[in-house]
Amino acid sequence: MTLLGWVFMACSWFFILALSSFCFYKIFSKKKLD
Amino acid sequence: MAVAGSAVGLGNFLRFPVQVARNGGGAFMIPYFVALLLVGIPLMWVEWTIGRYGGGFEHSTAPGAFHSMWQKNRFIKYFGVIGIFGPLVIMIYYTYIESWTLAYSWFSLTQRYGSALDQEAMQSFLRGFQGLEKNEFFSSMAPAYIFFLITFIVNISVLYKGIKGGIEKFCKVAMPLLLFFAVILAVRVLTLGAVDPSVPENNVINGLGYMWNPDLSLLREGRVWLAATGQIFFTLSVGIGSILTYASYLKKGDDVALSGLSAVSMNEFSEVILAGSIVIPATFVFFGAHAVGAIADSGAFNLAFVTMPLIFQEMPLSRFMGFLWFGLLFLAGVTSSVSLAQPAIAFLEDEFDITREKAVKIFAAVTFLLCNAVIFFLRFGVVDELDFWGGTFCLVLFAAVEVILFGWVFGIDRAWEEVHHGADMRIPRIYKYIIKYVTPAFLLIVLGVWFFQEWIPIIGMETVPAANRPYVFATRVALVALFGVLSIMVKIAWRKRKRGRVS
């Protein structure tokens, strides 16, 4: 695996995990906007 | 939960690895993420919102929802037919592939494939099971047909009980179990190292490299972009019409913004992180780079059926592990296939005022006949043909229509307000411009480039083996006829509705 491959994989995994954490956080701290 | 169930399914664990392998590994992942950000996530919000809006007018399917958004246009409802036609076409072959997971669950428990110890033997086992050849493993298609019948009955039973009674209860148990088990498998695969010491380059790290090393030269090919966009659609269930139907059951004050994004994140976690760490690296470790592409080319869903049984044989409690894995995959498949059936059933219920039970019976009779055609003509490339038109082309076309309708006809300001009714999160403002300009442009460019590069070979069936051409042509005629019948049904339903209003 090339260095670019490692970077690409790490960024993708980070993005997906961050998105999932954000959604979990929002679901468990439910506040309506309006 | 029902939408999450529809999003996480065979698309993640069976179709995704094949698409990665067929489209150059790392070359595929760049368009994949571009399509996720610019098309998948925006369309998730668009489809949830159109569904909830259409539900306010007592329409649960695309023809009615589109008509509610553009009431002055007489023809827009016919574009909505794609939102019933697409899922119906996918359902026809999806149910059969789903039945393979049930069969493999049973074969794991009974160790029916226990004597198949390498790639060739395992492929032979799969071909025998599919009825493509008679061999030492299978002498007829009877086992495949029995498992199909069981799967079909399970699907119809869940549909019969409805969303709350059947689908939601099902998802609450199946989804967490599947994800938990996928984590265990991913850890096992990532710790495999090199299975064959004589070929040390076939190791997990190189397997991950196959999927993640970017190859920029393939980005000029429209085929790779269409495949990546098609996979995003298939896996998120957007551009299909089923999310629109589920969202139509929401109330005006129910959230769509966070729900849509949560379904995306759950799906991507299971697809990219879990499935991406299981099937492709494992296939690479056992068979090498060349075989990954070759097995993927043998069928749109074959890779995991050849690879996974061999991985289980390397694990403790292999019978139980295989049984559980394919069993859970079957449950995930059921949650997705029942969501594919929803638009057609809801269309019959809403527009023809018939009971759910009766609608399910009509649906069951029609799809049973169509599924049989798929089973007996599988060897002639029928599934791949249906997967291309129903599982890729129609999805991109339907999405282009709905996003243009949403951002341009309905109006982006009104649409933006509609998305945020009852929302649990505020969507970044940049997505207002992405939905209006970028998503439609992206979809039209992908369709345009594909049209320019591939239209003539595909229409002329140049890539189809000569022996398969009559069957592929017949499949296309059947698809056109099905679309025609659905369009006529929409016309009848609207005439009936108009007459009802006059009287």
XYZ file of C-alpha atoms in Angstrom:
537
model
C 0.000 0.000 0.000
C 1.385 3.393 -0.961
C 1.626 6.403 1.372
C -1.144 8.087 -0.620
C -3.277 4.978 -0.099
C -2.782 5.114 3.686
C -3.628 8.838 3.735
C -6.724 8.295 1.575
C -7.934 5.450 3.785
C -7.262 7.341 7.031
C -9.098 10.466 5.821
C -12.080 8.423 4.609
C -12.361 6.467 7.857
C -12.006 9.644 9.908
C -14.749 11.364 7.903
C -17.176 8.460 8.309
C -16.467 8.010 12.023
C -16.818 11.769 12.647
C -20.130 11.832 10.757
C -21.449 8.841 12.726
C -20.369 10.383 16.059
C -22.054 13.672 15.168
C -25.323 11.891 14.341
C -25.232 9.831 17.549
C -24.537 12.960 19.588
C -27.437 14.826 17.961
C -29.837 11.903 18.353
C -29.116 11.581 22.079
C -29.225 15.327 22.757
C -32.435 15.879 20.809
C -33.400 19.528 20.504
C -35.838 20.778 17.872
C -34.734 23.799 15.877
C -38.258 25.215 15.758
C -35.045 2.337 11.782
C -36.892 1.031 8.709
C -34.899 3.407 6.480
C -31.623 2.345 8.113
C -32.682 -1.242 7.457
C -33.350 -0.416 3.846
C -29.960 1.333 3.527
C -27.849 -1.420 5.142
C -28.209 -4.582 3.110
C -26.734 -6.694 0.358
C -25.532 -3.514 -1.392
C -22.950 -3.031 1.379
C -21.559 -6.499 1.802
C -22.121 -8.065 -1.620
C -22.431 -5.369 -4.315
C -19.899 -2.820 -3.028
C -16.845 -5.144 -3.106
C -17.753 -6.256 -6.632
C -18.047 -2.654 -7.832
C -14.682 -1.784 -6.243
C -13.043 -4.773 -7.907
C -14.634 -4.232 -11.317
C -13.745 -0.551 -11.483
C -10.059 -0.528 -10.674
C -9.991 -0.677 -6.843
C -8.597 2.662 -5.636
C -9.733 4.372 -8.853
C -13.322 3.698 -7.833
C -13.109 5.184 -4.329
C -12.461 8.779 -5.466
C -15.651 9.097 -7.565
C -17.408 7.145 -4.818
C -16.697 9.809 -2.173
C -17.335 12.666 -4.594
C -20.721 11.102 -5.397
C -21.449 10.591 -1.675
C -20.846 14.252 -0.809
C -22.344 15.879 -3.875
C -25.144 13.457 -4.670
C -25.818 10.849 -1.967
C -26.196 13.097 1.077
C -28.147 15.879 -0.726
C -30.457 13.346 -2.364
C -31.143 11.706 0.968
C -32.480 15.037 2.243
C -34.332 15.741 -1.030
C -36.028 12.361 -1.058
C -37.040 12.450 2.620
C -38.485 15.931 2.121
C -40.360 15.149 -1.104
C -41.784 12.030 0.571
C -42.992 13.908 3.658
C -44.418 16.666 1.444
C -46.239 14.177 -0.813
C -47.566 12.375 2.269
C -49.300 15.635 3.239
C -51.358 15.237 0.029
C -52.037 11.560 0.767
C -49.568 10.376 -1.874
C -46.986 7.775 -0.833
C -45.265 7.245 -4.149
C -43.312 9.304 -6.667
C -46.055 9.925 -9.295
C -48.313 11.531 -6.670
C -45.515 13.288 -4.765
C -44.117 14.786 -7.999
C -47.611 15.877 -9.022
C -48.117 17.556 -5.607
C -44.948 19.572 -6.159
C -45.756 20.624 -9.719
C -49.543 20.527 -9.983
C -49.722 22.518 -13.212
C -47.720 19.933 -15.154
C -49.684 16.965 -16.544
C -46.621 14.887 -17.445
C -44.488 15.047 -14.295
C -46.370 12.108 -12.763
C -45.056 9.879 -15.577
C -41.476 10.683 -14.550
C -42.543 9.489 -11.105
C -43.267 6.066 -12.629
C -39.471 5.473 -12.523
C -39.835 5.577 -8.710
C -42.063 2.477 -8.824
C -40.470 0.766 -11.828
C -36.858 0.965 -10.501
C -37.460 -0.676 -7.098
C -39.711 -3.286 -8.686
C -36.954 -4.270 -11.150
C -34.357 -4.428 -8.361
C -36.739 -6.449 -6.154
C -37.108 -9.041 -8.927
C -33.454 -10.118 -8.796
C -32.661 -8.972 -5.255
C -35.024 -11.555 -3.711
C -33.231 -14.346 -5.541
C -29.779 -13.159 -4.440
C -31.112 -12.754 -0.910
C -32.136 -16.407 -1.000
C -28.480 -17.346 -1.696
C -27.526 -15.845 1.679
C -30.155 -18.014 3.372
C -28.875 -21.043 1.472
C -25.250 -20.321 2.382
C -26.271 -19.915 6.012
C -27.678 -23.449 5.863
C -24.682 -24.765 3.892
C -22.369 -23.328 6.576
C -24.236 -25.105 9.332
C -24.273 -28.410 7.449
C -20.755 -27.865 5.981
C -22.133 -28.565 2.511
C -19.256 -26.570 1.015
C -16.725 -28.132 3.412
C -14.955 -30.062 0.624
C -14.432 -26.902 -1.478
C -11.037 -25.785 -0.249
C -9.858 -23.330 -2.891
C -11.146 -20.578 -5.154
C -11.923 -22.818 -8.120
C -13.818 -25.345 -6.027
C -15.781 -22.605 -4.263
C -16.664 -20.975 -7.596
C -17.714 -24.349 -8.905
C -19.906 -24.806 -5.801
C -21.566 -21.430 -6.450
C -22.081 -22.164 -10.151
C -23.597 -25.533 -9.319
C -25.933 -23.961 -6.805
C -26.982 -21.246 -9.265
C -27.777 -23.932 -11.839
C -25.091 -22.703 -14.240
C -23.505 -26.164 -14.351
C -24.044 -29.683 -13.009
C -21.110 -30.808 -10.871
C -20.127 -32.884 -7.854
C -21.836 -30.386 -5.536
C -25.226 -29.969 -7.235
C -27.073 -31.980 -9.853
C -30.091 -29.662 -10.171
C -31.450 -26.224 -9.274
C -33.895 -27.673 -6.752
C -32.005 -26.439 -3.613
C -31.741 -22.914 -5.044
C -35.438 -22.900 -5.880
C -36.474 -24.147 -2.423
C -34.429 -21.411 -0.728
C -35.946 -18.851 -3.099
C -39.468 -19.996 -2.172
C -38.697 -19.681 1.564
C -37.216 -16.199 1.025
C -40.166 -15.090 -1.056
C -42.653 -16.264 1.576
C -40.695 -14.492 4.371
C -40.736 -11.250 2.368
C -44.439 -11.408 1.635
C -45.225 -12.225 5.292
C -43.259 -9.194 6.528
C -44.948 -6.987 3.913
C -48.338 -8.316 4.939
C -47.818 -7.109 8.519
C -46.874 -3.573 7.423
C -44.096 -1.183 8.498
C -44.740 -0.911 12.251
C -45.810 -4.493 12.785
C -43.314 -6.223 10.534
C -40.395 -4.221 9.217
C -39.490 -2.086 12.250
C -39.541 -4.963 14.720
C -37.405 -6.947 12.336
C -34.804 -4.155 11.937
C -34.450 -3.529 15.674
C -33.016 -7.006 16.162
C -31.283 -7.656 12.852
C -29.328 -4.418 12.413
C -27.297 -4.301 15.668
C -26.562 -8.024 15.398
C -25.280 -7.672 11.843
C -23.028 -4.725 12.695
C -21.627 -6.476 15.777
C -20.792 -9.572 13.789
C -19.277 -7.554 10.933
C -16.885 -5.918 13.435
C -15.708 -9.365 14.611
C -15.148 -10.478 11.012
C -13.304 -7.282 10.075
C -10.898 -7.781 13.003
C -10.328 -11.404 11.946
C -9.586 -10.461 8.327
C -7.287 -7.574 9.261
C -5.226 -9.958 11.409
C -4.945 -12.637 8.692
C -1.499 -11.538 7.451
C -0.360 -13.680 4.486
C -2.192 -17.031 4.352
C 0.123 -18.647 1.797
C 3.813 -18.183 2.827
C 4.929 -18.981 -0.755
C 3.109 -15.826 -1.992
C 3.977 -13.229 0.685
C 2.752 -10.321 -1.461
C -0.832 -11.601 -1.042
C -1.220 -10.036 2.376
C -3.827 -7.863 4.102
C -1.878 -4.615 3.699
C -1.664 -5.090 -0.065
C -5.343 -6.064 -0.034
C -6.179 -2.735 1.567
C -3.846 -1.086 -0.957
C -5.865 -2.664 -3.782
C -8.882 -0.768 -2.506
C -7.235 2.473 -1.390
C -4.239 3.218 -3.661
C -5.694 5.949 -5.895
C -5.341 5.423 -9.656
C -6.024 8.787 -11.257
C -5.770 7.502 -14.841
C -9.177 5.794 -14.653
C -10.971 8.977 -13.591
C -11.417 9.948 -17.252
C -13.724 6.984 -17.823
C -17.450 7.759 -17.563
C -18.102 4.097 -16.754
C -16.239 4.383 -13.406
C -18.157 7.544 -12.439
C -21.504 6.009 -13.382
C -20.665 2.847 -11.432
C -19.611 4.863 -8.349
C -22.699 7.057 -8.538
C -24.880 3.986 -9.099
C -23.352 2.284 -6.047
C -24.011 5.342 -3.859
C -27.621 5.292 -5.014
C -28.037 1.556 -4.581
C -26.436 1.441 -1.162
C -28.203 4.503 0.271
C -31.459 3.476 -1.436
C -31.733 6.981 -2.932
C -33.013 7.479 -6.469
C -35.050 4.330 -5.955
C -38.300 5.642 -4.519
C -38.492 3.560 -1.341
C -37.245 6.325 1.003
C -39.808 8.646 -0.524
C -42.515 6.115 0.355
C -41.290 5.645 3.956
C -40.993 9.421 4.470
C -44.580 9.914 3.266
C -45.741 8.301 6.530
C -44.047 11.061 8.601
C -45.891 14.001 10.105
C -45.127 17.551 9.006
C -43.237 18.236 12.277
C -41.073 15.093 12.123
C -37.349 15.523 11.492
C -35.931 14.595 8.088
C -32.520 16.332 8.199
C -30.860 14.354 11.018
C -32.695 11.138 10.152
C -31.407 11.282 6.573
C -27.844 11.992 7.643
C -27.923 9.248 10.296
C -29.016 6.685 7.705
C -26.096 7.807 5.486
C -23.507 7.576 8.280
C -24.710 4.148 9.425
C -24.638 2.874 5.869
C -21.170 4.254 5.098
C -19.766 2.834 8.322
C -20.975 -0.632 7.431
C -20.003 -0.343 3.756
C -16.633 1.418 3.624
C -15.192 0.556 7.033
C -16.678 -2.886 7.667
C -17.388 -4.413 4.230
C -14.288 -2.686 2.823
C -12.169 -4.356 5.510
C -13.685 -7.791 5.001
C -14.400 -8.938 1.461
C -11.745 -7.189 -0.698
C -8.722 -7.730 1.616
C -9.801 -11.324 2.291
C -10.202 -12.109 -1.418
C -6.800 -10.553 -2.059
C -5.142 -12.582 0.706
C -6.591 -15.883 -0.477
C -6.528 -15.434 -4.250
C -4.341 -12.438 -5.197
C -4.986 -9.240 -7.164
C -5.801 -10.879 -10.485
C -8.473 -13.144 -9.010
C -10.286 -10.283 -7.262
C -11.224 -8.790 -10.643
C -11.906 -12.154 -12.273
C -14.343 -13.344 -9.561
C -16.061 -9.949 -9.550
C -16.527 -10.181 -13.339
C -18.236 -13.565 -12.982
C -21.354 -11.943 -11.459
C -22.530 -8.738 -9.823
C -22.891 -10.361 -6.378
C -20.550 -13.373 -6.504
C -17.412 -12.154 -4.703
C -18.572 -12.611 -1.105
C -20.103 -16.044 -1.808
C -16.757 -17.349 -3.038
C -14.547 -15.622 -0.475
C -16.416 -15.644 2.820
C -16.850 -19.436 3.197
C -13.053 -19.804 2.828
C -12.467 -17.196 5.538
C -14.806 -19.039 7.886
C -12.839 -22.223 7.336
C -9.821 -20.352 8.777
C -11.735 -19.366 11.914
C -12.683 -21.236 15.083
C -16.359 -22.270 15.275
C -16.452 -22.027 11.476
C -19.888 -23.657 11.114
C -21.510 -21.325 13.576
C -19.708 -18.233 12.240
C -20.757 -18.937 8.646
C -24.302 -19.717 9.697
C -24.576 -16.491 11.684
C -22.923 -14.268 9.080
C -25.007 -15.398 6.109
C -28.090 -15.560 8.335
C -27.664 -11.953 9.403
C -26.973 -10.940 5.831
C -30.250 -12.602 4.936
C -32.054 -10.535 7.581
C -30.406 -7.349 6.268
C -31.463 -8.378 2.764
C -35.067 -8.854 3.862
C -35.205 -5.354 5.392
C -33.997 -3.956 2.071
C -36.188 -6.051 -0.204
C -39.356 -5.224 1.702
C -38.455 -1.546 1.303
C -38.110 -2.130 -2.452
C -41.610 -3.563 -2.500
C -43.122 -0.621 -0.617
C -43.540 1.834 -3.543
C -45.486 -0.621 -5.728
C -47.720 -1.726 -2.827
C -48.304 1.832 -1.597
C -49.137 2.863 -5.184
C -51.873 0.213 -5.385
C -53.194 1.150 -1.938
C -53.233 4.931 -2.491
C -54.207 5.338 -6.089
C -56.587 2.382 -6.491
C -58.092 2.446 -2.978
C -57.474 -1.211 -2.276
C -56.577 -2.763 1.079
C -52.958 -3.506 1.999
C -53.655 -7.247 2.115
C -55.071 -7.210 -1.411
C -52.226 -5.004 -2.674
C -49.661 -7.423 -1.206
C -51.417 -10.372 -2.879
C -51.373 -8.683 -6.312
C -47.746 -7.682 -5.819
C -46.810 -11.218 -4.751
C -48.435 -12.781 -7.820
C -46.709 -10.423 -10.286
C -43.238 -10.513 -8.715
C -43.353 -14.290 -8.292
C -43.732 -14.693 -12.054
C -40.969 -12.182 -12.789
C -38.605 -13.722 -10.200
C -39.009 -17.105 -11.877
C -37.822 -15.636 -15.164
C -34.690 -14.376 -13.373
C -33.983 -17.748 -11.750
C -34.247 -19.783 -14.922
C -32.461 -17.284 -17.213
C -29.679 -16.309 -14.799
C -27.060 -18.017 -16.963
C -27.874 -15.728 -19.888
C -26.879 -12.519 -18.102
C -30.399 -11.446 -17.106
C -29.435 -10.403 -13.553
C -26.569 -8.198 -14.728
C -28.886 -6.617 -17.297
C -31.567 -5.888 -14.687
C -28.895 -4.626 -12.281
C -27.619 -2.192 -14.899
C -31.002 -0.732 -15.910
C -32.835 -1.049 -12.588
C -29.898 -0.796 -10.192
C -27.821 1.903 -11.922
C -29.304 3.755 -14.897
C -32.866 4.303 -13.587
C -31.559 5.444 -10.219
C -29.385 8.171 -11.707
C -32.180 9.257 -14.066
C -34.819 9.327 -11.308
C -32.510 11.293 -9.016
C -31.813 13.852 -11.753
C -35.561 14.369 -12.215
C -36.321 14.698 -8.499
C -33.451 17.063 -7.685
C -34.334 19.372 -10.602
C -37.966 19.299 -9.510
C -36.979 20.050 -5.922
C -34.389 22.791 -6.505
C -35.773 24.489 -9.615
C -39.505 23.846 -10.003
C -40.535 23.718 -6.331
C -37.955 26.448 -5.686
C -34.825 26.125 -3.560
C -35.930 28.723 -0.945
C -39.223 26.947 -0.370
C -37.480 23.589 -0.473
C -34.862 24.714 2.081
C -37.627 25.822 4.431
C -39.455 22.531 3.913
C -36.331 20.452 4.789
C -35.925 22.354 8.064
C -39.532 21.896 9.278
C -39.174 20.013 12.567
C -35.462 19.426 11.929
C -33.127 18.276 14.722
C -30.112 19.841 12.987
C -29.360 22.722 10.659
C -27.949 21.628 7.323
C -24.803 23.567 6.281
C -25.891 26.396 3.992
C -23.502 25.318 1.257
C -25.852 22.399 0.603
C -28.526 24.833 -0.540
C -26.296 25.652 -3.514
C -25.116 22.079 -3.923
C -28.730 20.882 -4.185
C -29.636 23.615 -6.650
C -26.572 23.621 -8.899
C -24.000 20.936 -8.185
C -26.125 17.803 -7.721
C -28.194 18.266 -10.912
C -25.082 19.249 -12.899
C -23.155 16.245 -11.553
C -25.955 13.834 -12.476
C -26.461 15.326 -15.935
C -22.709 15.255 -16.638
C -22.401 11.622 -15.500
C -25.364 10.658 -17.677
C -24.011 12.737 -20.578
C -20.467 11.338 -20.455
C -21.775 7.810 -20.097
C -24.132 8.415 -23.037
C -21.269 9.731 -25.156
C -18.827 6.910 -24.286
C -20.975 3.829 -23.744
C -24.426 4.296 -25.251
C -23.762 2.670 -28.629
C -21.894 -0.434 -27.294
C -24.552 -0.988 -24.626
C -27.545 -0.529 -26.897
C -25.853 -2.651 -29.568
C -25.100 -5.315 -26.885
C -21.472 -5.339 -28.083
C -20.184 -6.533 -24.702
C -22.817 -9.290 -24.406
C -21.773 -12.813 -25.580
C -23.601 -13.712 -28.813
C -25.446 -16.637 -27.184
C -26.924 -14.323 -24.521
C -28.122 -11.587 -26.873
C -31.672 -12.906 -27.498
C -32.222 -13.188 -23.724
C -30.780 -9.766 -22.973
C -32.926 -8.291 -25.755
C -36.026 -10.061 -24.367
C -35.198 -8.657 -20.911
C -35.110 -5.157 -22.375
C -38.447 -5.651 -24.151
C -39.951 -6.908 -20.867
C -38.613 -3.847 -19.020
C -40.120 -1.467 -21.589
C -43.443 -3.334 -21.347
C -43.385 -3.140 -17.533
C -42.726 0.588 -17.659
C -45.589 0.976 -20.161
C -48.035 -0.936 -17.951
C -47.119 1.186 -14.904
C -47.562 4.392 -16.922
C -51.010 3.257 -18.055
C -51.903 2.480 -14.426
C -50.882 6.019 -13.429
C -53.076 7.420 -16.220
C -56.056 5.307 -15.058
C -55.505 6.288 -11.410
C -55.466 10.000 -12.210
C -58.551 9.737 -14.425
C -60.307 7.925 -11.575
C -59.214 10.592 -9.107
C -60.433 13.365 -11.425
C -63.809 11.654 -11.867
C -64.074 11.253 -8.093
C -63.460 14.972 -7.596
C -66.101 15.934 -10.228
C -68.774 13.660 -8.755
